[in-house]
C-alpha atoms as a PDB file:
ATOM      1  CA  MET A   1       0.000   0.000   0.000  1.00  0.00           C
ATOM      2  CA  LYS A   2       1.317   3.421  -0.912  1.00  0.00           C
ATOM      3  CA  ARG A   3       1.732   5.989   1.911  1.00  0.00           C
ATOM      4  CA  ALA A   4      -0.355   9.140   1.478  1.00  0.00           C
ATOM      5  CA  ALA A   5       1.705  12.312   1.276  1.00  0.00           C
ATOM      6  CA  PHE A   6       1.035  15.987   0.704  1.00  0.00           C
ATOM      7  CA  THR A   7       2.267  17.496  -2.484  1.00  0.00           C
ATOM      8  CA  LEU A   8       4.189  20.757  -2.392  1.00  0.00           C
ATOM      9  CA  ILE A   9       1.171  22.605  -3.795  1.00  0.00           C
ATOM     10  CA  GLU A  10      -1.098  21.168  -1.077  1.00  0.00           C
ATOM     11  CA  LEU A  11       1.368  22.235   1.621  1.00  0.00           C
ATOM     12  CA  LEU A  12       1.535  25.739   0.207  1.00  0.00           C
ATOM     13  CA  VAL A  13      -2.264  25.928   0.139  1.00  0.00           C
ATOM     14  CA  VAL A  14      -2.468  24.833   3.795  1.00  0.00           C
ATOM     15  CA  ILE A  15       0.189  27.373   4.801  1.00  0.00           C
ATOM     16  CA  ALA A  16      -1.667  30.104   2.920  1.00  0.00           C
ATOM     17  CA  ILE A  17      -4.940  29.218   4.669  1.00  0.00           C
ATOM     18  CA  ILE A  18      -3.235  29.287   8.071  1.00  0.00           C
ATOM     19  CA  ALA A  19      -1.696  32.676   7.271  1.00  0.00           C
ATOM     20  CA  ILE A  20      -5.088  34.087   6.244  1.00  0.00           C
ATOM     21  CA  LEU A  21      -6.743  32.771   9.404  1.00  0.00           C
ATOM     22  CA  ALA A  22      -3.943  34.219  11.530  1.00  0.00           C
ATOM     23  CA  ALA A  23      -4.307  37.613   9.851  1.00  0.00           C
ATOM     24  CA  ILE A  24      -8.030  37.553  10.620  1.00  0.00           C
ATOM     25  CA  LEU A  25      -7.818  36.232  14.181  1.00  0.00           C
ATOM     26  CA  PHE A  26      -4.823  38.081  15.605  1.00  0.00           C
ATOM     27  CA  PRO A  27      -6.587  41.490  15.599  1.00  0.00           C
ATOM     28  CA  VAL A  28      -9.581  39.816  17.242  1.00  0.00           C
ATOM     29  CA  PHE A  29      -7.328  38.360  19.942  1.00  0.00           C
ATOM     30  CA  ALA A  30      -5.697  41.764  20.445  1.00  0.00           C
ATOM     31  CA  GLN A  31      -9.092  43.427  20.828  1.00  0.00           C
ATOM     32  CA  ALA A  32     -10.190  40.753  23.292  1.00  0.00           C
ATOM     33  CA  LYS A  33      -7.007  41.262  25.312  1.00  0.00           C
ATOM     34  CA  SER A  34      -7.508  45.033  25.322  1.00  0.00           C
ATOM     35  CA  ALA A  35     -11.142  44.606  26.389  1.00  0.00           C
ATOM     36  CA  ALA A  36     -10.073  42.332  29.247  1.00  0.00           C
ATOM     37  CA  LYS A  37      -7.529  44.908  30.416  1.00  0.00           C
ATOM     38  CA  GLN A  38     -10.145  47.653  30.245  1.00  0.00           C
ATOM     39  CA  SER A  39     -12.506  45.542  32.345  1.00  0.00           C
ATOM     40  CA  ALA A  40      -9.752  45.139  34.933  1.00  0.00           C
ATOM     41  CA  ASN A  41      -9.061  48.867  34.747  1.00  0.00           C
ATOM     42  CA  VAL A  42     -12.719  49.723  35.361  1.00  0.00           C
ATOM     43  CA  SER A  43     -12.799  47.256  38.266  1.00  0.00           C
ATOM     44  CA  ASN A  44      -9.729  48.902  39.802  1.00  0.00           C
ATOM     45  CA  MET A  45     -11.247  52.364  39.521  1.00  0.00           C
ATOM     46  CA  LYS A  46     -14.595  51.259  40.948  1.00  0.00           C
ATOM     47  CA  GLN A  47     -12.861  49.704  43.948  1.00  0.00           C
ATOM     48  CA  ILE A  48     -10.757  52.824  44.479  1.00  0.00           C
ATOM     49  CA  ALA A  49     -13.792  55.128  44.212  1.00  0.00           C
ATOM     50  CA  LEU A  50     -15.773  52.942  46.613  1.00  0.00           C
ATOM     51  CA  ALA A  51     -12.826  52.993  49.023  1.00  0.00           C
ATOM     52  CA  GLY A  52     -12.906  56.803  48.922  1.00  0.00           C
ATOM     53  CA  LEU A  53     -16.635  56.848  49.689  1.00  0.00           C
ATOM     54  CA  LEU A  54     -16.186  54.374  52.550  1.00  0.00           C
ATOM     55  CA  TYR A  55     -13.358  56.486  53.932  1.00  0.00           C
ATOM     56  CA  SER A  56     -15.624  59.525  53.742  1.00  0.00           C
ATOM     57  CA  SER A  57     -18.415  57.761  55.598  1.00  0.00           C
ATOM     58  CA  ASP A  58     -15.987  56.971  58.419  1.00  0.00           C
ATOM     59  CA  TYR A  59     -14.766  60.577  58.628  1.00  0.00           C
ATOM     60  CA  ASP A  60     -18.021  62.514  58.865  1.00  0.00           C
ATOM     61  CA  ASP A  61     -18.489  63.010  55.117  1.00  0.00           C
ATOM     62  CA  GLY A  62     -14.914  64.241  54.697  1.00  0.00           C
ATOM     63  CA  MET A  63     -12.152  63.375  52.266  1.00  0.00           C
ATOM     64  CA  PRO A  64      -8.458  63.465  53.261  1.00  0.00           C
ATOM     65  CA  ALA A  65      -7.939  67.211  53.542  1.00  0.00           C
ATOM     66  CA  SER A  66      -4.601  68.614  52.418  1.00  0.00           C
ATOM     67  CA  GLY A  67      -4.187  71.555  54.753  1.00  0.00           C
ATOM     68  CA  ASP A  68      -0.623  72.803  55.157  1.00  0.00           C
ATOM     69  CA  ASN A  69       1.084  69.412  55.086  1.00  0.00           C
ATOM     70  CA  GLY A  70      -0.476  68.020  51.899  1.00  0.00           C
ATOM     71  CA  TRP A  71      -1.781  64.807  53.425  1.00  0.00           C
ATOM     72  CA  GLY A  72      -4.889  64.583  51.313  1.00  0.00           C
ATOM     73  CA  LYS A  73      -3.297  65.375  47.986  1.00  0.00           C
ATOM     74  CA  TYR A  74      -0.181  63.244  48.366  1.00  0.00           C
ATOM     75  CA  TYR A  75      -1.271  60.372  50.624  1.00  0.00           C
ATOM     76  CA  TRP A  76      -4.906  59.713  49.695  1.00  0.00           C
ATOM     77  CA  LEU A  77      -4.221  56.326  48.046  1.00  0.00           C
ATOM     78  CA  PHE A  78      -2.469  54.990  51.148  1.00  0.00           C
ATOM     79  CA  LEU A  79      -5.303  56.190  53.385  1.00  0.00           C
ATOM     80  CA  TRP A  80      -7.906  54.563  51.150  1.00  0.00           C
ATOM     81  CA  GLU A  81      -6.087  51.272  50.578  1.00  0.00           C
ATOM     82  CA  PRO A  82      -7.327  49.610  53.820  1.00  0.00           C
ATOM     83  CA  TYR A  83     -10.869  49.899  52.448  1.00  0.00           C
ATOM     84  CA  ILE A  84      -9.987  47.802  49.386  1.00  0.00           C
ATOM     85  CA  LYS A  85     -10.506  44.097  50.004  1.00  0.00           C
ATOM     86  CA  GLY A  86      -9.155  41.064  48.196  1.00  0.00           C
ATOM     87  CA  LYS A  87      -6.103  42.617  46.549  1.00  0.00           C
ATOM     88  CA  PRO A  88      -3.088  43.955  48.396  1.00  0.00           C
ATOM     89  CA  ASN A  89      -1.542  47.240  47.397  1.00  0.00           C
ATOM     90  CA  GLN A  90       1.937  46.214  46.231  1.00  0.00           C
ATOM     91  CA  ILE A  91       3.166  49.774  45.928  1.00  0.00           C
ATOM     92  CA  ASP A  92       6.682  48.642  45.088  1.00  0.00           C
ATOM     93  CA  LYS A  93       5.558  46.855  41.909  1.00  0.00           C
ATOM     94  CA  PRO A  94       3.991  48.377  38.782  1.00  0.00           C
ATOM     95  CA  ARG A  95       1.868  45.338  37.985  1.00  0.00           C
ATOM     96  CA  ASN A  96      -0.515  43.452  40.292  1.00  0.00           C
ATOM     97  CA  ASN A  97      -1.051  46.765  42.063  1.00  0.00           C
ATOM     98  CA  ILE A  98      -4.598  48.053  42.186  1.00  0.00           C
ATOM     99  CA  PHE A  99      -3.386  51.646  41.832  1.00  0.00           C
ATOM    100  CA  PHE A 100      -1.564  50.836  38.574  1.00  0.00           C
ATOM    101  CA  SER A 101      -3.703  50.556  35.440  1.00  0.00           C
ATOM    102  CA  PRO A 102      -3.281  47.396  33.338  1.00  0.00           C
ATOM    103  CA  LEU A 103      -3.631  49.753  30.345  1.00  0.00           C
ATOM    104  CA  ALA A 104      -0.811  52.076  31.396  1.00  0.00           C
ATOM    105  CA  PRO A 105       1.575  52.717  28.491  1.00  0.00           C
ATOM    106  CA  ASP A 106       5.145  51.488  28.489  1.00  0.00           C
ATOM    107  CA  GLY A 107       7.698  53.833  29.968  1.00  0.00           C
ATOM    108  CA  VAL A 108       5.666  55.075  32.940  1.00  0.00           C
ATOM    109  CA  ASN A 109       8.052  55.842  35.786  1.00  0.00           C
ATOM    110  CA  PHE A 110       7.594  55.324  39.505  1.00  0.00           C
ATOM    111  CA  GLN A 111       6.307  58.237  41.559  1.00  0.00           C
ATOM    112  CA  GLU A 112       7.976  59.805  44.577  1.00  0.00           C
ATOM    113  CA  LEU A 113       7.180  61.416  47.858  1.00  0.00           C
ATOM    114  CA  ALA A 114      10.298  63.521  48.291  1.00  0.00           C
ATOM    115  CA  ASP A 115      11.901  65.653  50.981  1.00  0.00           C
ATOM    116  CA  ASP A 116       9.435  66.610  53.766  1.00  0.00           C
ATOM    117  CA  ARG A 117       6.633  64.693  52.041  1.00  0.00           C
ATOM    118  CA  ALA A 118       8.673  61.587  52.818  1.00  0.00           C
ATOM    119  CA  THR A 119      10.264  62.468  56.134  1.00  0.00           C
ATOM    120  CA  GLN A 120       7.021  63.532  57.813  1.00  0.00           C
ATOM    121  CA  VAL A 121       5.630  60.001  57.353  1.00  0.00           C
ATOM    122  CA  TRP A 122       8.838  57.967  57.749  1.00  0.00           C
ATOM    123  CA  PRO A 123       9.148  55.464  59.322  1.00  0.00           C
ATOM    124  CA  GLN A 124       5.501  55.489  60.366  1.00  0.00           C
ATOM    125  CA  PRO A 125       2.928  55.454  58.984  1.00  0.00           C
ATOM    126  CA  ALA A 126       4.898  54.857  55.757  1.00  0.00           C
ATOM    127  CA  MET A 127       6.016  51.363  56.768  1.00  0.00           C
ATOM    128  CA  SER A 128       2.454  50.385  57.637  1.00  0.00           C
ATOM    129  CA  TRP A 129       1.493  51.533  54.122  1.00  0.00           C
ATOM    130  CA  GLY A 130       3.966  49.099  52.569  1.00  0.00           C
ATOM    131  CA  PHE A 131       7.107  51.203  52.159  1.00  0.00           C
ATOM    132  CA  ASN A 132      10.241  49.398  53.282  1.00  0.00           C
ATOM    133  CA  GLN A 133      13.014  51.795  52.341  1.00  0.00           C
ATOM    134  CA  LEU A 134      13.778  55.507  52.324  1.00  0.00           C
ATOM    135  CA  TYR A 135      15.743  56.289  49.156  1.00  0.00           C
ATOM    136  CA  THR A 136      17.945  59.202  48.230  1.00  0.00           C
ATOM    137  CA  ASN A 137      16.739  60.532  44.868  1.00  0.00           C
ATOM    138  CA  GLU A 138      18.774  62.152  42.101  1.00  0.00           C
ATOM    139  CA  ASP A 139      18.363  65.552  43.776  1.00  0.00           C
ATOM    140  CA  GLY A 140      19.868  64.219  46.990  1.00  0.00           C
ATOM    141  CA  GLU A 141      16.521  64.319  48.812  1.00  0.00           C
ATOM    142  CA  PRO A 142      15.040  61.532  50.928  1.00  0.00           C
ATOM    143  CA  ALA A 143      12.259  59.898  48.955  1.00  0.00           C
ATOM    144  CA  LEU A 144       9.663  57.136  49.031  1.00  0.00           C
ATOM    145  CA  ARG A 145       8.946  55.459  45.686  1.00  0.00           C
ATOM    146  CA  TYR A 146       5.649  53.950  44.630  1.00  0.00           C
ATOM    147  CA  TRP A 147       3.819  52.936  41.474  1.00  0.00           C
ATOM    148  CA  ALA A 148       0.457  54.487  40.652  1.00  0.00           C
ATOM    149  CA  THR A 149      -1.327  55.586  37.486  1.00  0.00           C
ATOM    150  CA  TYR A 150      -4.519  56.982  38.975  1.00  0.00           C
ATOM    151  CA  GLY A 151      -4.759  60.595  40.073  1.00  0.00           C
ATOM    152  CA  ILE A 152      -7.271  62.265  42.383  1.00  0.00           C
ATOM    153  CA  ASN A 153      -8.990  65.504  41.419  1.00  0.00           C
ATOM    154  CA  GLU A 154      -6.762  67.522  43.715  1.00  0.00           C
ATOM    155  CA  HIS A 155      -9.405  70.207  44.321  1.00  0.00           C
ATOM    156  CA  ILE A 156     -11.252  67.684  46.485  1.00  0.00           C
ATOM    157  CA  PRO A 157      -8.570  67.368  49.192  1.00  0.00           C
ATOM    158  CA  ASP A 158      -7.240  70.897  48.619  1.00  0.00           C
ATOM    159  CA  ASP A 159     -10.378  72.953  48.888  1.00  0.00           C
ATOM    160  CA  TRP A 160     -13.633  71.083  49.259  1.00  0.00           C
ATOM    161  CA  PRO A 161     -13.293  67.911  51.300  1.00  0.00           C
ATOM    162  CA  PHE A 162     -16.962  67.346  52.230  1.00  0.00           C
ATOM    163  CA  LEU A 163     -18.913  65.206  49.762  1.00  0.00           C
ATOM    164  CA  SER A 164     -22.382  66.478  50.595  1.00  0.00           C
ATOM    165  CA  ALA A 165     -21.319  70.014  49.603  1.00  0.00           C
ATOM    166  CA  TRP A 166     -20.352  69.117  46.035  1.00  0.00           C
ATOM    167  CA  GLU A 167     -22.309  70.144  42.985  1.00  0.00           C
ATOM    168  CA  VAL A 168     -23.330  67.431  40.471  1.00  0.00           C
ATOM    169  CA  PRO A 169     -21.315  64.544  41.984  1.00  0.00           C
ATOM    170  CA  ALA A 170     -22.317  62.306  39.058  1.00  0.00           C
ATOM    171  CA  GLU A 171     -20.420  64.672  36.737  1.00  0.00           C
ATOM    172  CA  SER A 172     -17.513  65.650  39.008  1.00  0.00           C
ATOM    173  CA  PHE A 173     -14.184  63.870  38.587  1.00  0.00           C
ATOM    174  CA  LEU A 174     -12.851  61.845  41.502  1.00  0.00           C
ATOM    175  CA  ILE A 175     -10.144  59.660  39.912  1.00  0.00           C
ATOM    176  CA  LEU A 176      -8.543  59.934  36.458  1.00  0.00           C
ATOM    177  CA  GLU A 177      -5.872  57.874  34.680  1.00  0.00           C
ATOM    178  CA  SER A 178      -2.645  59.854  34.771  1.00  0.00           C
ATOM    179  CA  THR A 179       1.100  59.816  35.378  1.00  0.00           C
ATOM    180  CA  ASP A 180       0.681  61.658  38.675  1.00  0.00           C
ATOM    181  CA  SER A 181      -1.404  60.765  41.708  1.00  0.00           C
ATOM    182  CA  GLU A 182      -2.990  64.221  41.838  1.00  0.00           C
ATOM    183  CA  ILE A 183      -4.255  66.147  38.828  1.00  0.00           C
ATOM    184  CA  GLU A 184      -6.331  69.224  37.924  1.00  0.00           C
ATOM    185  CA  GLY A 185      -7.582  71.027  34.853  1.00  0.00           C
ATOM    186  CA  ASP A 186      -4.323  72.756  34.016  1.00  0.00           C
ATOM    187  CA  GLU A 187      -2.249  69.563  34.420  1.00  0.00           C
ATOM    188  CA  LEU A 188      -3.792  67.426  31.721  1.00  0.00           C
ATOM    189  CA  ASP A 189      -0.413  66.791  30.127  1.00  0.00           C
ATOM    190  CA  GLU A 190      -0.373  64.054  32.787  1.00  0.00           C
ATOM    191  CA  LEU A 191      -3.586  62.475  31.490  1.00  0.00           C
ATOM    192  CA  PHE A 192      -3.461  59.141  29.641  1.00  0.00           C
ATOM    193  CA  GLY A 193      -5.246  59.181  26.311  1.00  0.00           C
ATOM    194  CA  ARG A 194      -3.234  60.531  23.399  1.00  0.00           C
ATOM    195  CA  ASP A 195      -1.725  58.153  20.866  1.00  0.00           C
ATOM    196  CA  ILE A 196       1.178  60.387  19.868  1.00  0.00           C
ATOM    197  CA  ASP A 197       4.090  61.806  21.824  1.00  0.00           C
ATOM    198  CA  CYS A 198       3.537  65.481  22.674  1.00  0.00           C
ATOM    199  CA  THR A 199       6.444  65.894  25.076  1.00  0.00           C
ATOM    200  CA  ALA A 200       8.181  68.258  22.634  1.00  0.00           C
ATOM    201  CA  THR A 201       5.195  70.610  22.894  1.00  0.00           C
ATOM    202  CA  TYR A 202       4.637  70.450  26.635  1.00  0.00           C
ATOM    203  CA  PRO A 203       7.095  68.112  28.337  1.00  0.00           C
ATOM    204  CA  ASP A 204       5.964  66.705  31.643  1.00  0.00           C
ATOM    205  CA  LEU A 205       8.979  68.020  33.536  1.00  0.00           C
ATOM    206  CA  VAL A 206       7.804  66.774  36.932  1.00  0.00           C
ATOM    207  CA  ASN A 207       7.225  63.127  36.048  1.00  0.00           C
ATOM    208  CA  ALA A 208       9.231  62.875  32.798  1.00  0.00           C
ATOM    209  CA  ASP A 209       6.730  60.371  31.417  1.00  0.00           C
ATOM    210  CA  PRO A 210       5.442  60.155  27.869  1.00  0.00           C
ATOM    211  CA  THR A 211       1.733  60.537  28.571  1.00  0.00           C
ATOM    212  CA  ARG A 212       0.583  58.366  25.717  1.00  0.00           C
ATOM    213  CA  GLY A 213      -1.796  55.448  26.099  1.00  0.00           C
ATOM    214  CA  GLY A 214      -5.469  55.368  26.916  1.00  0.00           C
ATOM    215  CA  HIS A 215      -7.836  53.264  24.903  1.00  0.00           C
ATOM    216  CA  ASN A 216      -9.772  53.930  21.715  1.00  0.00           C
ATOM    217  CA  GLY A 217      -9.095  57.645  21.920  1.00  0.00           C
ATOM    218  CA  GLY A 218     -10.551  58.025  25.380  1.00  0.00           C
ATOM    219  CA  THR A 219      -9.941  57.768  29.086  1.00  0.00           C
ATOM    220  CA  THR A 220     -11.760  56.183  32.013  1.00  0.00           C
ATOM    221  CA  ILE A 221     -12.971  58.351  34.892  1.00  0.00           C
ATOM    222  CA  ALA A 222     -14.341  57.506  38.330  1.00  0.00           C
ATOM    223  CA  TYR A 223     -16.890  60.116  39.385  1.00  0.00           C
ATOM    224  CA  LEU A 224     -17.666  61.461  42.818  1.00  0.00           C
ATOM    225  CA  ASP A 225     -20.863  59.420  43.136  1.00  0.00           C
ATOM    226  CA  GLY A 226     -18.832  56.215  42.633  1.00  0.00           C
ATOM    227  CA  HIS A 227     -19.722  55.320  39.048  1.00  0.00           C
ATOM    228  CA  VAL A 228     -17.003  54.733  36.449  1.00  0.00           C
ATOM    229  CA  LYS A 229     -17.313  55.626  32.785  1.00  0.00           C
ATOM    230  CA  TRP A 230     -15.163  55.665  29.669  1.00  0.00           C
ATOM    231  CA  ARG A 231     -15.272  59.002  27.884  1.00  0.00           C
ATOM    232  CA  LYS A 232     -13.857  60.000  24.538  1.00  0.00           C
ATOM    233  CA  ILE A 233     -11.245  62.732  24.784  1.00  0.00           C
ATOM    234  CA  GLU A 234     -12.162  65.879  22.876  1.00  0.00           C
ATOM    235  CA  TRP A 235      -9.069  67.858  21.916  1.00  0.00           C
ATOM    236  CA  GLY A 236      -8.809  71.593  21.579  1.00  0.00           C
ATOM    237  CA  PRO A 237      -8.750  73.251  18.136  1.00  0.00           C
ATOM    238  CA  GLN A 238      -5.040  72.444  17.630  1.00  0.00           C
ATOM    239  CA  GLY A 239      -5.422  68.728  18.230  1.00  0.00           C
ATOM    240  CA  PRO A 240      -3.769  66.361  20.740  1.00  0.00           C
ATOM    241  CA  CYS A 241      -0.624  68.495  21.075  1.00  0.00           C
ATOM    242  CA  GLY A 242      -2.350  71.879  21.157  1.00  0.00           C
ATOM    243  CA  VAL A 243      -1.625  74.226  24.035  1.00  0.00           C
ATOM    244  CA  ILE A 244      -2.849  77.378  25.707  1.00  0.00           C
ATOM    245  CA  THR A 245      -0.708  79.554  27.984  1.00  0.00           C
ATOM    246  CA  ASN A 246      -1.231  80.339  31.648  1.00  0.00           C
ATOM    247  CA  SER A 247      -0.355  83.567  33.431  1.00  0.00           C
ATOM    248  CA  ASP A 248       3.192  82.305  34.096  1.00  0.00           C
ATOM    249  CA  GLY A 249       3.760  81.690  30.399  1.00  0.00           C
ATOM    250  CA  ASP A 250       3.727  77.911  30.802  1.00  0.00           C
ATOM    251  CA  PRO A 251       2.231  75.733  28.053  1.00  0.00           C
ATOM    252  CA  ILE A 252      -0.978  74.038  29.199  1.00  0.00           C
ATOM    253  CA  PRO A 253      -2.702  71.310  27.158  1.00  0.00           C
ATOM    254  CA  SER A 254      -5.926  72.350  25.468  1.00  0.00           C
ATOM    255  CA  PHE A 255      -8.844  69.955  25.985  1.00  0.00           C
ATOM    256  CA  ASN A 256     -12.555  70.334  25.394  1.00  0.00           C
ATOM    257  CA  PHE A 257     -13.061  67.166  27.456  1.00  0.00           C
ATOM    258  CA  PRO A 258     -11.820  66.752  30.094  1.00  0.00           C
ATOM    259  CA  PRO A 259     -11.952  70.546  30.360  1.00  0.00           C
ATOM    260  CA  SER A 260      -8.697  72.418  30.767  1.00  0.00           C
ATOM    261  CA  HIS A 261      -8.022  76.005  31.734  1.00  0.00           C
ATOM    262  CA  PRO A 262      -4.849  78.112  31.983  1.00  0.00           C
ATOM    263  CA  GLU A 263      -5.305  78.741  35.704  1.00  0.00           C
ATOM    264  CA  GLY A 264      -6.685  75.381  36.759  1.00  0.00           C
ATOM    265  CA  GLY A 265     -10.003  73.778  37.485  1.00  0.00           C
ATOM    266  CA  ARG A 266     -11.067  75.783  40.520  1.00  0.00           C
ATOM    267  CA  ASN A 267     -10.687  79.174  38.844  1.00  0.00           C
ATOM    268  CA  ALA A 268     -12.332  77.979  35.664  1.00  0.00           C
ATOM    269  CA  ARG A 269     -15.373  76.557  37.480  1.00  0.00           C
ATOM    270  CA  LEU A 270     -15.701  74.041  34.692  1.00  0.00           C
ATOM    271  CA  ARG A 271     -17.964  71.022  34.860  1.00  0.00           C
ATOM    272  CA  GLY A 272     -15.941  68.108  36.146  1.00  0.00           C
ATOM    273  CA  TRP A 273     -13.697  70.220  38.380  1.00  0.00           C
ATOM    274  CA  THR A 274     -16.517  72.222  40.024  1.00  0.00           C
ATOM    275  CA  GLY A 275     -16.637  72.711  43.761  1.00  0.00           C
ATOM    276  CA  PRO A 276     -19.218  72.910  46.538  1.00  0.00           C
ATOM    277  CA  LEU A 277     -22.506  74.694  46.567  1.00  0.00           C
ATOM    278  CA  GLN A 278     -22.001  78.330  47.540  1.00  0.00           C
END
């Protein structure tokens, strides 16, 4: 009996079919992977927002207020972390850390609490938060390093810490995806969402991160009432790298959504950054 064998033509046909199927399926797999990461991202942000609301309920409707020492603005994520169950905050690792988005772009650097922001909490409560070492940074300052890609609307701890006083909580930003753990309307160069590198136009000198990333031209936001929603970013008239100038002559990114303003969210009184009822 003769052994069956493929001819060269049959092998080429099979290879061609496999190549066609791969070309069709790989984008589908990539989309499925991206969708799974976005689901994890939304879950992270919902847990973080809920933690903030639980913290507020334990502190008479208040958020971590900044005051003179900046506790609310700089330490909010460590104060909220105990309210997040089922996933430890591994602040020394970029991945498997609930404060680090699975959709964060490559090249995102660690963040720092430097100088008195570090020394006023070292060794405690910093060690209880998960820090195990006080570094010396490139400026020769003592520093604590952590990984986070979610930023609080800093006007909440800075100016208006009581939730019941806020206008339109369902439309007011609580947490955004960014390269800094606090953000406002004139700091949107730290916002994830653009697909091109704009650092030549307005370099993020503080964090030195390329603020590219996001997903499908948008960004995910946790609102003050606890709901989380993806929103498409609407650029200013000059596009993703367009800028306006503040009173100090600094370039500020121009966004229609999220709204930006040369002097920041509080002065602009723009929806999303708005404050308490007057």
